[in-house]
Amino acid sequence: MPELPEVESIRKELESFIVGHTINKVKVNYGEKITGDIKKINGGKIERIRRFGKVLSIDLNNNYSIVIHIKLTGQLIYKGPNLKRRNNISKKVVGGVPGKHTHVVFILDKDAILYFNDYRKFGWIKIVKTNRVKDIDFIKNLGPEPLDGLNFKKLSKLAASYNGMIKTLLMDQTKVAGVGNIYANDALWLAGIHPEAIASDISKKKIKDLYEAIENVLKRSLKQGGASELAYVRPSGEEGDYQDHTLVYGRDGESCKRHKNTKIKKIKVAGRGTYFCPKCQKK
DNA sequence: CACTTGACCTGTCCGC
DNA sequence: TGCGGACAGGTCAAGT
């Protein structure tokens, strides 16, 4: 769920909230998914927030970085100055802030606090030297980023050399960075490609449509602040809106937006809920 | 090597 | 109302 638009939305808010703050103290309630020496970040001043695919790197001025993958249910929630919330804090903040799923509390200067919640404990945090962030296996192995590096030619090459299903390719972070289940579903519908189509069999024309569809759905979601499907909220505690504007994701039983008389079908592809229109997405 | 499947977790929702 | 079970989806290790 937290895919490129969600993580990018978090990155942007974090940038406005915590850059310039110094980390005074770190409290760890659950540290099994933390690697590296968390003490190294004490006293560090936050200089910038970067994103690599679905991973964030909070870079400090003491040459250390806090690299975070929130996976499915991780939440980074801010409390402190500059926080202007248009809506109430989301009910998706399970257990409260802080609460029973708060694994780490970053206590910053100027009365600011950043909480890391993760009720399913899938997320991880790595403390590494800033110049080694790109050496983290997950980041090192990422494929090109849509909206920044990926283009039709590269996608075409990837597809031609992959004999599995196109949806699996899209969700493989080593092939394309940042796309997950929601946007893979929506992009394939927009391009009119069956999720189980074999990637190497798809025509160039269709791959071009797909490339454009990926950009389209990601950009639309970025404008909406991401999709709050499972546990995603922004550091302000607010939800995104894309979940109300998905093209097919989560819409099984509803009419296809292109074919009023055809209903969106739900199947499983690579163990994930997969939604498509049987009429405009043929194998 | 290339690709697929199931495990990791826990809250939520559905049906009986 | 209560309860068991299916389900949610991002990786990653294990399996084919």
PDB file of C-alpha atoms (C1' of nucleotides) in Angstrom:
ATOM      1  CA  MET A   1       0.000   0.000   0.000  1.00  0.00           C
ATOM      2  CA  PRO A   2       2.586   2.500   0.801  1.00  0.00           C
ATOM      3  CA  GLU A   3       3.948   2.720  -2.702  1.00  0.00           C
ATOM      4  CA  LEU A   4       5.772   5.522  -4.483  1.00  0.00           C
ATOM      5  CA  PRO A   5       3.070   8.226  -4.098  1.00  0.00           C
ATOM      6  CA  GLU A   6       2.483   7.415  -0.440  1.00  0.00           C
ATOM      7  CA  VAL A   7       6.167   7.379   0.498  1.00  0.00           C
ATOM      8  CA  GLU A   8       6.790  10.521  -1.539  1.00  0.00           C
ATOM      9  CA  SER A   9       3.898  12.241   0.250  1.00  0.00           C
ATOM     10  CA  ILE A  10       5.446  11.268   3.570  1.00  0.00           C
ATOM     11  CA  ARG A  11       8.838  12.520   2.399  1.00  0.00           C
ATOM     12  CA  LYS A  12       7.478  15.916   1.456  1.00  0.00           C
ATOM     13  CA  GLU A  13       5.701  16.430   4.764  1.00  0.00           C
ATOM     14  CA  LEU A  14       8.691  15.234   6.766  1.00  0.00           C
ATOM     15  CA  GLU A  15      10.826  17.683   4.855  1.00  0.00           C
ATOM     16  CA  SER A  16       8.611  20.561   5.913  1.00  0.00           C
ATOM     17  CA  PHE A  17       8.279  19.365   9.517  1.00  0.00           C
ATOM     18  CA  ILE A  18      11.611  17.991  10.717  1.00  0.00           C
ATOM     19  CA  VAL A  19      14.440  19.308   8.540  1.00  0.00           C
ATOM     20  CA  GLY A  20      16.523  21.640  10.718  1.00  0.00           C
ATOM     21  CA  HIS A  21      15.572  19.898  13.940  1.00  0.00           C
ATOM     22  CA  THR A  22      18.175  18.168  16.109  1.00  0.00           C
ATOM     23  CA  ILE A  23      17.579  14.711  17.545  1.00  0.00           C
ATOM     24  CA  ASN A  24      17.881  15.057  21.310  1.00  0.00           C
ATOM     25  CA  LYS A  25      16.931  11.558  22.318  1.00  0.00           C
ATOM     26  CA  VAL A  26      15.651   8.290  20.868  1.00  0.00           C
ATOM     27  CA  LYS A  27      13.398   5.920  22.711  1.00  0.00           C
ATOM     28  CA  VAL A  28      13.129   2.370  21.372  1.00  0.00           C
ATOM     29  CA  ASN A  29      10.160   0.286  22.496  1.00  0.00           C
ATOM     30  CA  TYR A  30      10.601  -2.469  19.934  1.00  0.00           C
ATOM     31  CA  GLY A  31      13.975  -2.752  18.307  1.00  0.00           C
ATOM     32  CA  GLU A  32      14.047  -6.123  16.568  1.00  0.00           C
ATOM     33  CA  LYS A  33      13.831  -4.594  13.122  1.00  0.00           C
ATOM     34  CA  ILE A  34      16.488  -1.985  13.782  1.00  0.00           C
ATOM     35  CA  THR A  35      20.023  -2.613  12.584  1.00  0.00           C
ATOM     36  CA  GLY A  36      23.066  -0.449  13.175  1.00  0.00           C
ATOM     37  CA  ASP A  37      23.822   1.645  16.237  1.00  0.00           C
ATOM     38  CA  ILE A  38      20.842   3.823  17.007  1.00  0.00           C
ATOM     39  CA  LYS A  39      22.921   5.846  19.504  1.00  0.00           C
ATOM     40  CA  LYS A  40      24.831   7.341  16.577  1.00  0.00           C
ATOM     41  CA  ILE A  41      21.909   9.558  15.662  1.00  0.00           C
ATOM     42  CA  ASN A  42      21.808  11.352  19.018  1.00  0.00           C
ATOM     43  CA  GLY A  43      22.708  15.005  18.586  1.00  0.00           C
ATOM     44  CA  GLY A  44      22.440  14.805  14.801  1.00  0.00           C
ATOM     45  CA  LYS A  45      20.720  17.619  12.967  1.00  0.00           C
ATOM     46  CA  ILE A  46      18.305  16.586  10.229  1.00  0.00           C
ATOM     47  CA  GLU A  47      19.529  17.940   6.902  1.00  0.00           C
ATOM     48  CA  ARG A  48      17.369  16.336   4.232  1.00  0.00           C
ATOM     49  CA  ILE A  49      14.934  13.532   3.499  1.00  0.00           C
ATOM     50  CA  ARG A  50      15.515  11.349   0.457  1.00  0.00           C
ATOM     51  CA  ARG A  51      13.402   8.627  -1.094  1.00  0.00           C
ATOM     52  CA  PHE A  52      14.586   5.558  -2.980  1.00  0.00           C
ATOM     53  CA  GLY A  53      11.620   3.599  -4.296  1.00  0.00           C
ATOM     54  CA  LYS A  54       9.553   2.924  -1.187  1.00  0.00           C
ATOM     55  CA  VAL A  55      12.403   3.664   1.229  1.00  0.00           C
ATOM     56  CA  LEU A  56      13.141   6.907   3.055  1.00  0.00           C
ATOM     57  CA  SER A  57      16.505   8.176   4.217  1.00  0.00           C
ATOM     58  CA  ILE A  58      16.662  10.846   6.889  1.00  0.00           C
ATOM     59  CA  ASP A  59      20.150  12.296   6.556  1.00  0.00           C
ATOM     60  CA  LEU A  60      21.850  13.940   9.523  1.00  0.00           C
ATOM     61  CA  ASN A  61      24.722  16.398   9.672  1.00  0.00           C
ATOM     62  CA  ASN A  62      26.884  13.909  11.611  1.00  0.00           C
ATOM     63  CA  ASN A  63      27.313  11.639   8.585  1.00  0.00           C
ATOM     64  CA  TYR A  64      24.683   9.158   9.719  1.00  0.00           C
ATOM     65  CA  SER A  65      21.335   8.379   8.119  1.00  0.00           C
ATOM     66  CA  ILE A  66      18.143   6.795   9.370  1.00  0.00           C
ATOM     67  CA  VAL A  67      16.870   4.572   6.568  1.00  0.00           C
ATOM     68  CA  ILE A  68      13.270   3.464   6.947  1.00  0.00           C
ATOM     69  CA  HIS A  69      11.061   1.040   5.052  1.00  0.00           C
ATOM     70  CA  ILE A  70       7.516   1.296   6.409  1.00  0.00           C
ATOM     71  CA  LYS A  71       6.296  -1.757   4.451  1.00  0.00           C
ATOM     72  CA  LEU A  72       2.543  -2.264   4.918  1.00  0.00           C
ATOM     73  CA  THR A  73       1.638  -0.682   8.203  1.00  0.00           C
ATOM     74  CA  GLY A  74       4.479   1.585   9.251  1.00  0.00           C
ATOM     75  CA  GLN A  75       3.563   5.142  10.128  1.00  0.00           C
ATOM     76  CA  LEU A  76       5.740   8.193  10.712  1.00  0.00           C
ATOM     77  CA  ILE A  77       3.760  10.713  12.685  1.00  0.00           C
ATOM     78  CA  TYR A  78       4.837  14.159  13.691  1.00  0.00           C
ATOM     79  CA  LYS A  79       3.799  16.291  16.609  1.00  0.00           C
ATOM     80  CA  GLY A  80       5.176  19.757  17.150  1.00  0.00           C
ATOM     81  CA  PRO A  81       5.423  23.259  15.712  1.00  0.00           C
ATOM     82  CA  ASN A  82       4.324  23.978  12.124  1.00  0.00           C
ATOM     83  CA  LEU A  83       1.793  21.171  12.286  1.00  0.00           C
ATOM     84  CA  LYS A  84      -1.378  22.389  10.651  1.00  0.00           C
ATOM     85  CA  ARG A  85      -3.967  19.709  10.240  1.00  0.00           C
ATOM     86  CA  ARG A  86      -6.930  20.299   7.990  1.00  0.00           C
ATOM     87  CA  ASN A  87      -8.658  17.163   9.240  1.00  0.00           C
ATOM     88  CA  ASN A  88      -8.635  15.172  12.442  1.00  0.00           C
ATOM     89  CA  ILE A  89      -5.923  12.627  13.004  1.00  0.00           C
ATOM     90  CA  SER A  90      -6.865   9.481  11.116  1.00  0.00           C
ATOM     91  CA  LYS A  91      -8.491   6.519  12.805  1.00  0.00           C
ATOM     92  CA  LYS A  92      -5.989   4.441  10.885  1.00  0.00           C
ATOM     93  CA  VAL A  93      -3.416   5.354  13.505  1.00  0.00           C
ATOM     94  CA  VAL A  94      -3.979   2.057  15.290  1.00  0.00           C
ATOM     95  CA  GLY A  95      -3.190   2.064  18.987  1.00  0.00           C
ATOM     96  CA  GLY A  96      -2.664   5.824  19.247  1.00  0.00           C
ATOM     97  CA  VAL A  97       0.384   8.092  19.122  1.00  0.00           C
ATOM     98  CA  PRO A  98       2.190   7.189  21.167  1.00  0.00           C
ATOM     99  CA  GLY A  99       0.487   3.863  21.696  1.00  0.00           C
ATOM    100  CA  LYS A 100       1.016   0.166  21.939  1.00  0.00           C
ATOM    101  CA  HIS A 101       2.369  -0.031  18.373  1.00  0.00           C
ATOM    102  CA  THR A 102       4.820   2.836  18.743  1.00  0.00           C
ATOM    103  CA  HIS A 103       8.186   1.181  18.190  1.00  0.00           C
ATOM    104  CA  VAL A 104      10.443   4.229  18.149  1.00  0.00           C
ATOM    105  CA  VAL A 105      10.114   7.788  19.445  1.00  0.00           C
ATOM    106  CA  PHE A 106      12.490  10.401  18.036  1.00  0.00           C
ATOM    107  CA  ILE A 107      12.529  13.314  20.464  1.00  0.00           C
ATOM    108  CA  LEU A 108      13.609  16.450  18.620  1.00  0.00           C
ATOM    109  CA  ASP A 109      14.457  19.941  19.765  1.00  0.00           C
ATOM    110  CA  LYS A 110      11.893  22.784  19.787  1.00  0.00           C
ATOM    111  CA  ASP A 111       9.218  20.514  21.294  1.00  0.00           C
ATOM    112  CA  ALA A 112       8.930  18.335  18.215  1.00  0.00           C
ATOM    113  CA  ILE A 113       8.527  14.562  18.200  1.00  0.00           C
ATOM    114  CA  LEU A 114       8.483  11.967  15.434  1.00  0.00           C
ATOM    115  CA  TYR A 115       6.813   8.636  16.163  1.00  0.00           C
ATOM    116  CA  PHE A 116       7.318   5.399  14.290  1.00  0.00           C
ATOM    117  CA  ASN A 117       4.303   3.093  14.604  1.00  0.00           C
ATOM    118  CA  ASP A 118       4.025  -0.291  12.927  1.00  0.00           C
ATOM    119  CA  TYR A 119       1.373  -2.682  14.157  1.00  0.00           C
ATOM    120  CA  ARG A 120       2.373  -5.552  11.919  1.00  0.00           C
ATOM    121  CA  LYS A 121       6.098  -5.165  12.550  1.00  0.00           C
ATOM    122  CA  PHE A 122       7.069  -5.611   8.898  1.00  0.00           C
ATOM    123  CA  GLY A 123       8.927  -2.332   8.603  1.00  0.00           C
ATOM    124  CA  TRP A 124      12.622  -1.879   9.243  1.00  0.00           C
ATOM    125  CA  ILE A 125      15.056   0.847  10.223  1.00  0.00           C
ATOM    126  CA  LYS A 126      18.744   0.850   9.430  1.00  0.00           C
ATOM    127  CA  ILE A 127      21.246   3.266  10.911  1.00  0.00           C
ATOM    128  CA  VAL A 128      24.107   3.630   8.435  1.00  0.00           C
ATOM    129  CA  LYS A 129      26.724   6.158   7.402  1.00  0.00           C
ATOM    130  CA  THR A 130      25.165   8.548   4.903  1.00  0.00           C
ATOM    131  CA  ASN A 131      27.707   7.662   2.231  1.00  0.00           C
ATOM    132  CA  ARG A 132      26.722   3.986   2.573  1.00  0.00           C
ATOM    133  CA  VAL A 133      22.960   4.380   2.150  1.00  0.00           C
ATOM    134  CA  LYS A 134      23.159   3.334  -1.479  1.00  0.00           C
ATOM    135  CA  ASP A 135      25.079   0.212  -0.471  1.00  0.00           C
ATOM    136  CA  ILE A 136      22.062  -1.194   1.354  1.00  0.00           C
ATOM    137  CA  ASP A 137      21.103  -4.242  -0.717  1.00  0.00           C
ATOM    138  CA  PHE A 138      17.487  -3.244  -1.135  1.00  0.00           C
ATOM    139  CA  ILE A 139      18.427   0.207  -2.436  1.00  0.00           C
ATOM    140  CA  LYS A 140      21.364  -1.012  -4.501  1.00  0.00           C
ATOM    141  CA  ASN A 141      19.122  -3.474  -6.333  1.00  0.00           C
ATOM    142  CA  LEU A 142      16.270  -1.085  -7.130  1.00  0.00           C
ATOM    143  CA  GLY A 143      15.269  -0.710 -10.757  1.00  0.00           C
ATOM    144  CA  PRO A 144      14.657   2.673 -12.397  1.00  0.00           C
ATOM    145  CA  GLU A 145      12.127   5.061 -10.860  1.00  0.00           C
ATOM    146  CA  PRO A 146       9.000   5.927 -12.784  1.00  0.00           C
ATOM    147  CA  LEU A 147       8.852   9.740 -13.200  1.00  0.00           C
ATOM    148  CA  ASP A 148      12.641   9.810 -12.834  1.00  0.00           C
ATOM    149  CA  GLY A 149      14.695   7.420 -14.904  1.00  0.00           C
ATOM    150  CA  LEU A 150      12.254   4.871 -16.263  1.00  0.00           C
ATOM    151  CA  ASN A 151      11.252   5.428 -19.874  1.00  0.00           C
ATOM    152  CA  PHE A 152       9.472   3.533 -22.605  1.00  0.00           C
ATOM    153  CA  LYS A 153      12.675   2.033 -23.953  1.00  0.00           C
ATOM    154  CA  LYS A 154      13.738   0.657 -20.586  1.00  0.00           C
ATOM    155  CA  LEU A 155      10.300  -0.751 -19.812  1.00  0.00           C
ATOM    156  CA  SER A 156      10.218  -2.310 -23.246  1.00  0.00           C
ATOM    157  CA  LYS A 157      13.549  -4.030 -22.606  1.00  0.00           C
ATOM    158  CA  LEU A 158      12.441  -5.244 -19.187  1.00  0.00           C
ATOM    159  CA  ALA A 159       9.246  -6.689 -20.589  1.00  0.00           C
ATOM    160  CA  ALA A 160      10.952  -8.377 -23.534  1.00  0.00           C
ATOM    161  CA  SER A 161      13.303 -10.253 -21.240  1.00  0.00           C
ATOM    162  CA  TYR A 162      10.723 -11.340 -18.684  1.00  0.00           C
ATOM    163  CA  ASN A 163       8.708 -14.502 -19.205  1.00  0.00           C
ATOM    164  CA  GLY A 164       6.501 -14.110 -16.145  1.00  0.00           C
ATOM    165  CA  MET A 165       3.287 -12.159 -15.733  1.00  0.00           C
ATOM    166  CA  ILE A 166       3.395  -8.432 -16.406  1.00  0.00           C
ATOM    167  CA  LYS A 167       1.882  -7.591 -13.021  1.00  0.00           C
ATOM    168  CA  THR A 168       4.656  -9.489 -11.262  1.00  0.00           C
ATOM    169  CA  LEU A 169       7.234  -7.553 -13.244  1.00  0.00           C
ATOM    170  CA  LEU A 170       5.694  -4.205 -12.282  1.00  0.00           C
ATOM    171  CA  MET A 171       5.751  -5.091  -8.601  1.00  0.00           C
ATOM    172  CA  ASP A 172       9.330  -6.401  -8.647  1.00  0.00           C
ATOM    173  CA  GLN A 173      11.327  -3.570  -7.085  1.00  0.00           C
ATOM    174  CA  THR A 174      14.513  -4.689  -8.781  1.00  0.00           C
ATOM    175  CA  LYS A 175      12.837  -4.116 -12.151  1.00  0.00           C
ATOM    176  CA  VAL A 176      10.773  -0.979 -11.525  1.00  0.00           C
ATOM    177  CA  ALA A 177      11.078   0.931  -8.245  1.00  0.00           C
ATOM    178  CA  GLY A 178       8.096   2.123  -6.281  1.00  0.00           C
ATOM    179  CA  VAL A 179       5.127   0.406  -7.931  1.00  0.00           C
ATOM    180  CA  GLY A 180       3.060  -1.914  -5.725  1.00  0.00           C
ATOM    181  CA  ASN A 181      -0.294  -3.604  -5.881  1.00  0.00           C
ATOM    182  CA  ILE A 182      -2.655  -0.639  -6.158  1.00  0.00           C
ATOM    183  CA  TYR A 183      -0.840   1.183  -8.962  1.00  0.00           C
ATOM    184  CA  ALA A 184       0.030  -2.013 -10.834  1.00  0.00           C
ATOM    185  CA  ASN A 185      -3.684  -2.845 -10.959  1.00  0.00           C
ATOM    186  CA  ASP A 186      -4.733   0.628 -12.029  1.00  0.00           C
ATOM    187  CA  ALA A 187      -1.964   1.090 -14.592  1.00  0.00           C
ATOM    188  CA  LEU A 188      -2.750  -2.250 -16.246  1.00  0.00           C
ATOM    189  CA  TRP A 189      -6.423  -1.344 -16.514  1.00  0.00           C
ATOM    190  CA  LEU A 190      -5.582   2.058 -17.975  1.00  0.00           C
ATOM    191  CA  ALA A 191      -3.300   0.456 -20.549  1.00  0.00           C
ATOM    192  CA  GLY A 192      -5.828  -2.288 -21.301  1.00  0.00           C
ATOM    193  CA  ILE A 193      -3.477  -5.163 -20.447  1.00  0.00           C
ATOM    194  CA  HIS A 194      -4.479  -8.332 -18.629  1.00  0.00           C
ATOM    195  CA  PRO A 195      -2.499  -8.656 -15.358  1.00  0.00           C
ATOM    196  CA  GLU A 196      -1.622 -12.250 -16.197  1.00  0.00           C
ATOM    197  CA  ALA A 197      -0.357 -11.465 -19.676  1.00  0.00           C
ATOM    198  CA  ILE A 198       3.172 -12.775 -20.222  1.00  0.00           C
ATOM    199  CA  ALA A 199       5.412  -9.712 -20.281  1.00  0.00           C
ATOM    200  CA  SER A 200       7.519 -10.812 -23.257  1.00  0.00           C
ATOM    201  CA  ASP A 201       4.386 -11.410 -25.368  1.00  0.00           C
ATOM    202  CA  ILE A 202       3.045  -7.870 -25.041  1.00  0.00           C
ATOM    203  CA  SER A 203       3.321  -5.618 -28.101  1.00  0.00           C
ATOM    204  CA  LYS A 204       5.506  -2.518 -28.098  1.00  0.00           C
ATOM    205  CA  LYS A 205       2.437  -0.398 -28.592  1.00  0.00           C
ATOM    206  CA  LYS A 206       0.849  -1.841 -25.449  1.00  0.00           C
ATOM    207  CA  ILE A 207       4.060  -1.391 -23.456  1.00  0.00           C
ATOM    208  CA  LYS A 208       4.054   2.246 -24.498  1.00  0.00           C
ATOM    209  CA  ASP A 209       0.494   2.548 -23.235  1.00  0.00           C
ATOM    210  CA  LEU A 210       1.592   0.879 -20.020  1.00  0.00           C
ATOM    211  CA  TYR A 211       4.518   3.193 -19.532  1.00  0.00           C
ATOM    212  CA  GLU A 212       2.237   6.184 -19.923  1.00  0.00           C
ATOM    213  CA  ALA A 213      -0.374   4.601 -17.652  1.00  0.00           C
ATOM    214  CA  ILE A 214       2.160   4.126 -14.862  1.00  0.00           C
ATOM    215  CA  GLU A 215       3.115   7.798 -15.012  1.00  0.00           C
ATOM    216  CA  ASN A 216      -0.520   8.784 -15.157  1.00  0.00           C
ATOM    217  CA  VAL A 217      -1.695   6.866 -12.084  1.00  0.00           C
ATOM    218  CA  LEU A 218       1.338   7.783  -9.993  1.00  0.00           C
ATOM    219  CA  LYS A 219       0.981  11.465 -10.816  1.00  0.00           C
ATOM    220  CA  ARG A 220      -2.731  11.446 -10.075  1.00  0.00           C
ATOM    221  CA  SER A 221      -2.133   9.796  -6.710  1.00  0.00           C
ATOM    222  CA  LEU A 222       0.653  12.210  -5.823  1.00  0.00           C
ATOM    223  CA  LYS A 223      -1.829  15.036  -6.311  1.00  0.00           C
ATOM    224  CA  GLN A 224      -4.249  13.296  -3.945  1.00  0.00           C
ATOM    225  CA  GLY A 225      -1.647  12.683  -1.254  1.00  0.00           C
ATOM    226  CA  GLY A 226      -1.563   8.924  -1.778  1.00  0.00           C
ATOM    227  CA  ALA A 227      -4.040   6.162  -1.047  1.00  0.00           C
ATOM    228  CA  SER A 228      -5.082   5.465   2.544  1.00  0.00           C
ATOM    229  CA  GLU A 229      -6.066   1.852   2.132  1.00  0.00           C
ATOM    230  CA  LEU A 230      -4.633  -0.088   5.034  1.00  0.00           C
ATOM    231  CA  ALA A 231      -2.686   2.000   7.496  1.00  0.00           C
ATOM    232  CA  TYR A 232      -1.206   4.767   5.407  1.00  0.00           C
ATOM    233  CA  VAL A 233      -1.368   8.227   6.879  1.00  0.00           C
ATOM    234  CA  ARG A 234       0.925  11.173   6.374  1.00  0.00           C
ATOM    235  CA  PRO A 235       3.144  12.574   9.158  1.00  0.00           C
ATOM    236  CA  SER A 236       0.404  15.107   9.876  1.00  0.00           C
ATOM    237  CA  GLY A 237      -1.841  12.165  10.780  1.00  0.00           C
ATOM    238  CA  GLU A 238      -4.082  12.862   7.791  1.00  0.00           C
ATOM    239  CA  GLU A 239      -5.162  10.427   5.120  1.00  0.00           C
ATOM    240  CA  GLY A 240      -4.681  10.587   1.362  1.00  0.00           C
ATOM    241  CA  ASP A 241      -7.562  10.585  -1.102  1.00  0.00           C
ATOM    242  CA  TYR A 242      -6.538   8.285  -3.930  1.00  0.00           C
ATOM    243  CA  GLN A 243      -8.425   5.309  -2.462  1.00  0.00           C
ATOM    244  CA  ASP A 244     -11.627   7.104  -3.470  1.00  0.00           C
ATOM    245  CA  HIS A 245     -10.372   7.509  -7.045  1.00  0.00           C
ATOM    246  CA  THR A 246      -8.877   4.121  -7.904  1.00  0.00           C
ATOM    247  CA  LEU A 247      -9.622   2.892 -11.417  1.00  0.00           C
ATOM    248  CA  VAL A 248     -10.079  -0.796 -10.585  1.00  0.00           C
ATOM    249  CA  TYR A 249      -8.274  -1.488  -7.313  1.00  0.00           C
ATOM    250  CA  GLY A 250     -10.773  -2.600  -4.661  1.00  0.00           C
ATOM    251  CA  ARG A 251     -13.679  -2.282  -7.098  1.00  0.00           C
ATOM    252  CA  ASP A 252     -14.641  -5.902  -7.732  1.00  0.00           C
ATOM    253  CA  GLY A 253     -18.313  -6.176  -8.581  1.00  0.00           C
ATOM    254  CA  GLU A 254     -18.518  -2.558  -9.740  1.00  0.00           C
ATOM    255  CA  SER A 255     -18.949  -1.557 -13.373  1.00  0.00           C
ATOM    256  CA  CYS A 256     -15.843  -1.019 -15.453  1.00  0.00           C
ATOM    257  CA  LYS A 257     -15.382   2.708 -16.071  1.00  0.00           C
ATOM    258  CA  ARG A 258     -15.123   1.936 -19.803  1.00  0.00           C
ATOM    259  CA  HIS A 259     -17.754  -0.789 -20.062  1.00  0.00           C
ATOM    260  CA  LYS A 260     -20.842  -0.076 -18.012  1.00  0.00           C
ATOM    261  CA  ASN A 261     -22.184  -3.594 -18.519  1.00  0.00           C
ATOM    262  CA  THR A 262     -19.021  -5.398 -17.503  1.00  0.00           C
ATOM    263  CA  LYS A 263     -18.150  -5.926 -13.863  1.00  0.00           C
ATOM    264  CA  ILE A 264     -14.656  -5.694 -12.431  1.00  0.00           C
ATOM    265  CA  LYS A 265     -13.378  -9.122 -11.540  1.00  0.00           C
ATOM    266  CA  LYS A 266     -11.085 -10.057  -8.693  1.00  0.00           C
ATOM    267  CA  ILE A 267      -8.498 -12.821  -8.930  1.00  0.00           C
ATOM    268  CA  LYS A 268      -5.197 -13.633  -7.271  1.00  0.00           C
ATOM    269  CA  VAL A 269      -1.943 -12.973  -9.051  1.00  0.00           C
ATOM    270  CA  ALA A 270       1.313 -13.688  -7.243  1.00  0.00           C
ATOM    271  CA  GLY A 271      -0.700 -14.039  -4.056  1.00  0.00           C
ATOM    272  CA  ARG A 272      -2.123 -10.535  -4.302  1.00  0.00           C
ATOM    273  CA  GLY A 273      -5.630  -9.231  -4.845  1.00  0.00           C
ATOM    274  CA  THR A 274      -5.851  -8.389  -8.538  1.00  0.00           C
ATOM    275  CA  TYR A 275      -8.656  -6.424 -10.164  1.00  0.00           C
ATOM    276  CA  PHE A 276      -9.370  -6.128 -13.864  1.00  0.00           C
ATOM    277  CA  CYS A 277     -12.064  -5.720 -16.502  1.00  0.00           C
ATOM    278  CA  PRO A 278     -12.509  -8.956 -18.490  1.00  0.00           C
ATOM    279  CA  LYS A 279     -13.662  -6.936 -21.480  1.00  0.00           C
ATOM    280  CA  CYS A 280     -10.886  -4.390 -21.933  1.00  0.00           C
ATOM    281  CA  GLN A 281      -8.027  -6.390 -20.452  1.00  0.00           C
ATOM    282  CA  LYS A 282      -7.751  -9.560 -22.505  1.00  0.00           C
ATOM    283  CA  LYS A 283      -4.810 -11.929 -22.280  1.00  0.00           C
TER     284      LYS A 283
ATOM    285  C1'  DC B   1      19.230 -19.099 -13.273  1.00  0.00           C
ATOM    286  C1'  DA B   2      14.337 -17.676 -13.799  1.00  0.00           C
ATOM    287  C1'  DC B   3      10.243 -17.480 -11.866  1.00  0.00           C
ATOM    288  C1'  DT B   4       6.568 -18.746  -8.154  1.00  0.00           C
ATOM    289  C1'  DT B   5       4.889 -19.484  -3.578  1.00  0.00           C
ATOM    290  C1'  DG B   6       4.398 -18.986   1.262  1.00  0.00           C
ATOM    291  C1'  DA B   7       5.945 -16.837   5.661  1.00  0.00           C
ATOM    292  C1'  DC B   8       6.335 -12.921   8.296  1.00  0.00           C
ATOM    293  C1'  DC B   9       2.552 -10.089  11.637  1.00  0.00           C
ATOM    294  C1'  DT B  10      -1.880  -8.284  13.613  1.00  0.00           C
ATOM    295  C1'  DG B  11      -6.207  -5.769  13.075  1.00  0.00           C
ATOM    296  C1'  DT B  12     -10.541  -5.901  10.617  1.00  0.00           C
ATOM    297  C1'  DC B  13     -14.372  -7.765   8.454  1.00  0.00           C
ATOM    298  C1'  DC B  14     -17.544 -11.447   7.166  1.00  0.00           C
ATOM    299  C1'  DG B  15     -20.486 -15.317   7.973  1.00  0.00           C
ATOM    300  C1'  DC B  16     -22.531 -18.547  11.062  1.00  0.00           C
TER     301       DC B  16
ATOM    302  C1'  DT C   1     -23.244 -11.020  20.351  1.00  0.00           C
ATOM    303  C1'  DG C   2     -19.194 -14.024  19.861  1.00  0.00           C
ATOM    304  C1'  DC C   3     -15.892 -16.465  17.402  1.00  0.00           C
ATOM    305  C1'  DG C   4     -13.170 -18.629  13.872  1.00  0.00           C
ATOM    306  C1'  DG C   5     -11.203 -17.822   9.669  1.00  0.00           C
ATOM    307  C1'  DA C   6     -10.107 -15.364   5.552  1.00  0.00           C
ATOM    308  C1'  DC C   7      -7.947 -11.319   4.126  1.00  0.00           C
ATOM    309  C1'  DA C   8      -5.008  -7.190   3.586  1.00  0.00           C
ATOM    310  C1'  DG C   9      -0.131  -6.425   0.826  1.00  0.00           C
ATOM    311  C1'  DG C  10       5.875  -5.465   0.654  1.00  0.00           C
ATOM    312  C1'  DT C  11       9.511  -8.121   0.735  1.00  0.00           C
ATOM    313  C1'  DC C  12      12.465 -12.292   1.130  1.00  0.00           C
ATOM    314  C1'  DA C  13      13.706 -16.981   1.776  1.00  0.00           C
ATOM    315  C1'  DA C  14      12.610 -21.322   0.146  1.00  0.00           C
ATOM    316  C1'  DG C  15      10.737 -24.157  -3.429  1.00  0.00           C
ATOM    317  C1'  DT C  16      10.077 -25.794  -8.352  1.00  0.00           C
TER     318       DT C  16
END
